[in-house]
Amino acid sequence: MTDRPTAVVTGFGAFGPHRVNPSWSAVELLRDAGVPDVRLVTEQLPVSFARATARIGELVAEHEPAVVLCTGLAASRDVLSLERLAVNLADAPVPDVDGAQPVDERVLPEGPAALFTTLPVKAAAARLQEEGISVELSLSAGTYVCNAVMLAALHASSATAARVGFVHVPPVERLDPARAAQALEVVLRTAVTRSTDTARAGGRVD
Ligand code: PCA
């Protein structure tokens, strides 16, 4: 029973006008349904640069997960986004729930400019499309708390084999939380069953 891989899956709490954060609704549904053969550790993170980045590091140290899947709301997006990159930049257009509003600060003072996801995002995107769930690969998780948590999760796991990534969910009007939960399960399953990503063209020319 201890052979089951552990997955730490997080969503965010309320912030700004978003009284209910659909990322957490999706994580709750995933938690309640369970994922066969995976030990799920779920937690709601506060939309706080300081507390959320510290907490994700604690979760990684405590549970030594095989997968870390963090999620958050992208209010302006139409479809589910699999983030490819976290940047070492905190530039908050609005204060976080603690009133902190970093401007052009490093998330990790000694860290690199950016870190790549270690999730097999192209393979996950292909599986999501097979399930009829619209998805895009994203090159920016923004410069707010979601990006900071993704960077902190990658940094905390950098000496491990954990697969770490971030999924941005659109508002509920564009994606039902039950469908978002299904999508998270597909991403998780892909992460635990594949050690490498598929090498299919998927970039962009702007
Ligand atoms: N979305 C915000 C922070 C919390 C959330 O759910 C973001 O994209 O940074």
mmCIF file of C-alpha atoms and ligand atoms in Angstrom:
data_model
loop_
_atom_site.group_PDB
_atom_site.id
_atom_site.type_symbol
_atom_site.label_atom_id
_atom_site.label_comp_id
_atom_site.label_asym_id
_atom_site.label_seq_id
_atom_site.Cartn_x
_atom_site.Cartn_y
_atom_site.Cartn_z
ATOM 1 C CA MET A 1 0.000 0.000 0.000
ATOM 2 C CA THR A 2 2.908 2.314 0.585
ATOM 3 C CA ASP A 3 3.901 1.626 -3.036
ATOM 4 C CA ARG A 4 1.253 4.009 -4.276
ATOM 5 C CA PRO A 5 2.812 7.214 -5.543
ATOM 6 C CA THR A 6 1.882 10.339 -3.622
ATOM 7 C CA ALA A 7 0.510 13.339 -5.469
ATOM 8 C CA VAL A 8 0.284 16.728 -3.786
ATOM 9 C CA VAL A 9 -2.544 18.623 -5.475
ATOM 10 C CA THR A 10 -3.348 22.194 -4.530
ATOM 11 C CA GLY A 11 -5.958 24.794 -5.422
ATOM 12 C CA PHE A 12 -6.251 28.392 -4.293
ATOM 13 C CA GLY A 13 -8.701 30.158 -2.028
ATOM 14 C CA ALA A 14 -10.682 33.318 -2.704
ATOM 15 C CA PHE A 15 -9.039 36.508 -3.947
ATOM 16 C CA GLY A 16 -10.248 39.825 -5.275
ATOM 17 C CA PRO A 17 -13.742 39.469 -6.748
ATOM 18 C CA HIS A 18 -13.436 35.667 -6.938
ATOM 19 C CA ARG A 19 -15.328 34.519 -3.868
ATOM 20 C CA VAL A 20 -15.185 30.897 -4.925
ATOM 21 C CA ASN A 21 -12.010 29.810 -6.642
ATOM 22 C CA PRO A 22 -12.860 27.113 -9.207
ATOM 23 C CA SER A 23 -9.379 25.635 -8.907
ATOM 24 C CA TRP A 24 -10.185 24.596 -5.354
ATOM 25 C CA SER A 25 -13.665 23.361 -6.369
ATOM 26 C CA ALA A 26 -11.995 21.075 -8.919
ATOM 27 C CA VAL A 27 -9.420 19.813 -6.390
ATOM 28 C CA GLU A 28 -12.186 19.072 -3.861
ATOM 29 C CA LEU A 29 -14.077 17.043 -6.461
ATOM 30 C CA LEU A 30 -10.903 15.165 -7.365
ATOM 31 C CA ARG A 31 -10.195 14.495 -3.678
ATOM 32 C CA ASP A 32 -13.731 13.206 -3.055
ATOM 33 C CA ALA A 33 -13.650 10.900 -6.079
ATOM 34 C CA GLY A 34 -10.080 9.737 -5.445
ATOM 35 C CA VAL A 35 -7.618 8.563 -8.061
ATOM 36 C CA PRO A 36 -6.998 4.793 -8.177
ATOM 37 C CA ASP A 37 -3.481 3.775 -7.168
ATOM 38 C CA VAL A 38 -2.493 7.309 -6.202
ATOM 39 C CA ARG A 39 -2.265 8.668 -2.655
ATOM 40 C CA LEU A 40 -3.679 12.168 -2.897
ATOM 41 C CA VAL A 41 -2.669 14.968 -0.560
ATOM 42 C CA THR A 42 -4.847 17.981 -1.304
ATOM 43 C CA GLU A 43 -4.681 21.438 0.178
ATOM 44 C CA GLN A 44 -6.117 24.885 -0.426
ATOM 45 C CA LEU A 45 -3.388 27.502 -0.553
ATOM 46 C CA PRO A 46 -4.017 31.143 0.390
ATOM 47 C CA VAL A 47 -3.505 33.722 -2.351
ATOM 48 C CA SER A 48 -0.504 35.039 -0.435
ATOM 49 C CA PHE A 49 2.976 35.234 -1.949
ATOM 50 C CA ALA A 50 4.687 34.551 1.381
ATOM 51 C CA ARG A 51 2.418 31.898 2.841
ATOM 52 C CA ALA A 52 1.637 29.919 -0.321
ATOM 53 C CA THR A 53 5.268 29.673 -1.466
ATOM 54 C CA ALA A 54 6.364 28.598 2.035
ATOM 55 C CA ARG A 55 3.546 26.064 2.325
ATOM 56 C CA ILE A 56 4.211 24.331 -0.984
ATOM 57 C CA GLY A 57 7.820 23.826 0.126
ATOM 58 C CA GLU A 58 6.625 22.276 3.386
ATOM 59 C CA LEU A 59 4.237 19.944 1.544
ATOM 60 C CA VAL A 60 7.020 18.737 -0.744
ATOM 61 C CA ALA A 61 9.399 18.154 2.188
ATOM 62 C CA GLU A 62 6.763 16.398 4.256
ATOM 63 C CA HIS A 63 5.259 14.078 1.649
ATOM 64 C CA GLU A 64 8.121 13.495 -0.830
ATOM 65 C CA PRO A 65 5.560 13.332 -3.633
ATOM 66 C CA ALA A 66 6.032 11.724 -7.029
ATOM 67 C CA VAL A 67 3.821 14.439 -8.511
ATOM 68 C CA VAL A 68 3.072 18.014 -7.490
ATOM 69 C CA LEU A 69 0.136 19.498 -9.338
ATOM 70 C CA CYS A 70 -0.763 23.049 -8.385
ATOM 71 C CA THR A 71 -3.816 24.737 -9.840
ATOM 72 C CA GLY A 72 -5.279 28.215 -9.914
ATOM 73 C CA LEU A 73 -7.842 30.380 -11.642
ATOM 74 C CA ALA A 74 -6.989 32.239 -14.842
ATOM 75 C CA ALA A 75 -9.989 34.555 -15.022
ATOM 76 C CA SER A 76 -9.232 35.809 -18.517
ATOM 77 C CA ARG A 77 -8.634 32.460 -20.194
ATOM 78 C CA ASP A 78 -11.085 30.411 -22.203
ATOM 79 C CA VAL A 79 -9.624 26.939 -21.819
ATOM 80 C CA LEU A 80 -7.552 24.894 -19.421
ATOM 81 C CA SER A 81 -3.848 25.828 -19.619
ATOM 82 C CA LEU A 82 -0.885 23.605 -18.844
ATOM 83 C CA GLU A 83 1.923 25.918 -17.805
ATOM 84 C CA ARG A 84 5.365 25.191 -19.255
ATOM 85 C CA LEU A 85 7.393 27.803 -17.410
ATOM 86 C CA ALA A 86 7.565 29.612 -14.070
ATOM 87 C CA VAL A 87 9.501 32.888 -14.012
ATOM 88 C CA ASN A 88 11.481 34.291 -11.111
ATOM 89 C CA LEU A 89 9.520 37.517 -11.082
ATOM 90 C CA ALA A 90 6.827 38.783 -8.735
ATOM 91 C CA ASP A 91 5.039 41.794 -10.179
ATOM 92 C CA ALA A 92 1.595 42.022 -8.652
ATOM 93 C CA PRO A 93 -1.050 44.188 -10.345
ATOM 94 C CA VAL A 94 -3.169 43.953 -7.168
ATOM 95 C CA PRO A 95 -2.248 43.181 -3.530
ATOM 96 C CA ASP A 96 -2.437 39.575 -2.369
ATOM 97 C CA VAL A 97 -4.742 38.560 0.506
ATOM 98 C CA ASP A 98 -2.101 39.694 3.026
ATOM 99 C CA GLY A 99 -1.875 43.121 1.407
ATOM 100 C CA ALA A 100 1.543 42.402 -0.124
ATOM 101 C CA GLN A 101 2.130 43.836 -3.586
ATOM 102 C CA PRO A 102 5.653 43.049 -4.768
ATOM 103 C CA VAL A 103 6.799 45.019 -7.793
ATOM 104 C CA ASP A 104 9.564 43.540 -9.940
ATOM 105 C CA GLU A 105 10.930 41.384 -7.148
ATOM 106 C CA ARG A 106 12.558 37.985 -7.385
ATOM 107 C CA VAL A 107 10.454 35.098 -6.065
ATOM 108 C CA LEU A 108 13.685 33.256 -5.217
ATOM 109 C CA PRO A 109 16.474 35.795 -4.552
ATOM 110 C CA GLU A 110 19.186 33.298 -5.500
ATOM 111 C CA GLY A 111 17.172 31.402 -8.082
ATOM 112 C CA PRO A 112 17.430 31.180 -11.871
ATOM 113 C CA ALA A 113 15.408 33.432 -14.170
ATOM 114 C CA ALA A 114 12.910 30.649 -14.829
ATOM 115 C CA LEU A 115 12.258 26.955 -14.341
ATOM 116 C CA PHE A 116 10.555 24.567 -16.746
ATOM 117 C CA THR A 117 7.718 22.311 -15.706
ATOM 118 C CA THR A 118 8.732 18.699 -15.171
ATOM 119 C CA LEU A 119 5.280 17.400 -16.071
ATOM 120 C CA PRO A 120 4.887 15.672 -19.453
ATOM 121 C CA VAL A 121 2.621 18.465 -20.657
ATOM 122 C CA LYS A 122 2.478 17.562 -24.337
ATOM 123 C CA ALA A 123 1.487 13.991 -23.530
ATOM 124 C CA ALA A 124 -1.101 15.271 -21.051
ATOM 125 C CA ALA A 125 -2.496 17.736 -23.593
ATOM 126 C CA ALA A 126 -2.870 14.954 -26.159
ATOM 127 C CA ARG A 127 -4.777 12.800 -23.677
ATOM 128 C CA LEU A 128 -7.014 15.688 -22.683
ATOM 129 C CA GLN A 129 -7.861 16.308 -26.313
ATOM 130 C CA GLU A 130 -8.727 12.623 -26.707
ATOM 131 C CA GLU A 131 -11.159 13.075 -23.799
ATOM 132 C CA GLY A 132 -12.711 16.069 -25.548
ATOM 133 C CA ILE A 133 -11.309 18.622 -23.103
ATOM 134 C CA SER A 134 -9.965 21.773 -24.756
ATOM 135 C CA VAL A 135 -6.480 22.624 -23.566
ATOM 136 C CA GLU A 136 -3.565 24.874 -24.430
ATOM 137 C CA LEU A 137 0.095 24.860 -23.481
ATOM 138 C CA SER A 138 0.965 28.200 -21.904
ATOM 139 C CA LEU A 139 4.317 29.972 -21.759
ATOM 140 C CA SER A 140 3.323 32.282 -18.929
ATOM 141 C CA ALA A 141 1.659 31.606 -15.597
ATOM 142 C CA GLY A 142 1.689 35.376 -15.027
ATOM 143 C CA THR A 143 3.694 37.233 -12.387
ATOM 144 C CA TYR A 144 1.288 36.833 -9.487
ATOM 145 C CA VAL A 145 0.850 34.176 -6.796
ATOM 146 C CA CYS A 146 0.199 31.217 -9.138
ATOM 147 C CA ASN A 147 3.496 31.715 -10.943
ATOM 148 C CA ALA A 148 5.310 32.162 -7.622
ATOM 149 C CA VAL A 149 3.885 28.903 -6.273
ATOM 150 C CA MET A 150 4.804 27.037 -9.438
ATOM 151 C CA LEU A 151 8.376 28.324 -9.184
ATOM 152 C CA ALA A 152 8.556 27.484 -5.457
ATOM 153 C CA ALA A 153 7.205 23.965 -6.103
ATOM 154 C CA LEU A 154 9.764 23.352 -8.855
ATOM 155 C CA HIS A 155 12.573 24.734 -6.737
ATOM 156 C CA ALA A 156 11.558 22.653 -3.685
ATOM 157 C CA SER A 157 11.510 19.504 -5.848
ATOM 158 C CA SER A 158 14.610 20.214 -7.905
ATOM 159 C CA ALA A 159 16.743 17.560 -6.199
ATOM 160 C CA THR A 160 14.039 14.900 -6.597
ATOM 161 C CA ALA A 161 12.472 12.938 -9.444
ATOM 162 C CA ALA A 162 9.069 14.525 -8.788
ATOM 163 C CA ARG A 163 7.020 15.715 -11.735
ATOM 164 C CA VAL A 164 5.881 19.235 -10.944
ATOM 165 C CA GLY A 165 3.569 21.553 -12.787
ATOM 166 C CA PHE A 166 0.746 24.007 -12.804
ATOM 167 C CA VAL A 167 -2.696 24.003 -14.387
ATOM 168 C CA HIS A 168 -4.672 27.213 -14.801
ATOM 169 C CA VAL A 169 -8.426 26.694 -14.995
ATOM 170 C CA PRO A 170 -10.790 29.145 -16.660
ATOM 171 C CA PRO A 171 -13.862 30.538 -14.857
ATOM 172 C CA VAL A 172 -16.801 28.173 -14.195
ATOM 173 C CA GLU A 173 -18.832 29.724 -17.028
ATOM 174 C CA ARG A 174 -16.228 28.340 -19.433
ATOM 175 C CA LEU A 175 -15.325 25.068 -17.697
ATOM 176 C CA ASP A 176 -17.456 23.181 -15.234
ATOM 177 C CA PRO A 177 -15.438 22.244 -12.083
ATOM 178 C CA ALA A 178 -16.456 18.578 -12.548
ATOM 179 C CA ARG A 179 -14.879 18.635 -15.991
ATOM 180 C CA ALA A 180 -11.855 20.466 -14.600
ATOM 181 C CA ALA A 181 -11.512 17.734 -11.950
ATOM 182 C CA GLN A 182 -11.635 15.114 -14.696
ATOM 183 C CA ALA A 183 -8.912 17.017 -16.520
ATOM 184 C CA LEU A 184 -6.724 17.101 -13.398
ATOM 185 C CA GLU A 185 -7.084 13.336 -13.101
ATOM 186 C CA VAL A 186 -5.932 12.913 -16.712
ATOM 187 C CA VAL A 187 -2.892 15.126 -16.057
ATOM 188 C CA LEU A 188 -2.087 13.213 -12.861
ATOM 189 C CA ARG A 189 -2.382 9.830 -14.539
ATOM 190 C CA THR A 190 -0.147 10.976 -17.357
ATOM 191 C CA ALA A 191 2.397 12.238 -14.842
ATOM 192 C CA VAL A 192 2.535 8.987 -12.868
ATOM 193 C CA THR A 193 2.658 6.715 -15.913
ATOM 194 C CA ARG A 194 5.103 8.581 -18.179
ATOM 195 C CA SER A 195 8.642 9.512 -17.309
ATOM 196 C CA THR A 196 9.265 11.512 -20.469
ATOM 197 C CA ASP A 197 7.132 13.783 -22.595
ATOM 198 C CA THR A 198 6.116 13.108 -26.177
ATOM 199 C CA ALA A 199 8.347 14.796 -28.738
ATOM 200 C CA ARG A 200 5.676 16.218 -30.978
ATOM 201 C CA ALA A 201 5.756 19.698 -32.370
ATOM 202 C CA GLY A 202 3.641 22.008 -30.237
ATOM 203 C CA GLY A 203 5.389 25.338 -30.001
ATOM 204 C CA ARG A 204 4.319 28.540 -31.672
ATOM 205 C CA VAL A 205 5.460 31.253 -34.007
ATOM 206 C CA ASP A 206 4.088 34.661 -33.004
HETATM 207 N N1 PCA B 1 -5.110 32.772 -9.613
HETATM 208 C C1 PCA B 1 -4.128 33.795 -9.400
HETATM 209 C C2 PCA B 1 -3.715 33.638 -7.958
HETATM 210 C C3 PCA B 1 -4.639 32.647 -7.353
HETATM 211 C C4 PCA B 1 -5.429 32.123 -8.453
HETATM 212 O O1 PCA B 1 -6.280 31.222 -8.362
HETATM 213 C C5 PCA B 1 -2.963 33.747 -10.375
HETATM 214 O O2 PCA B 1 -3.165 33.312 -11.523
HETATM 215 O O3 PCA B 1 -1.852 34.131 -10.019
#
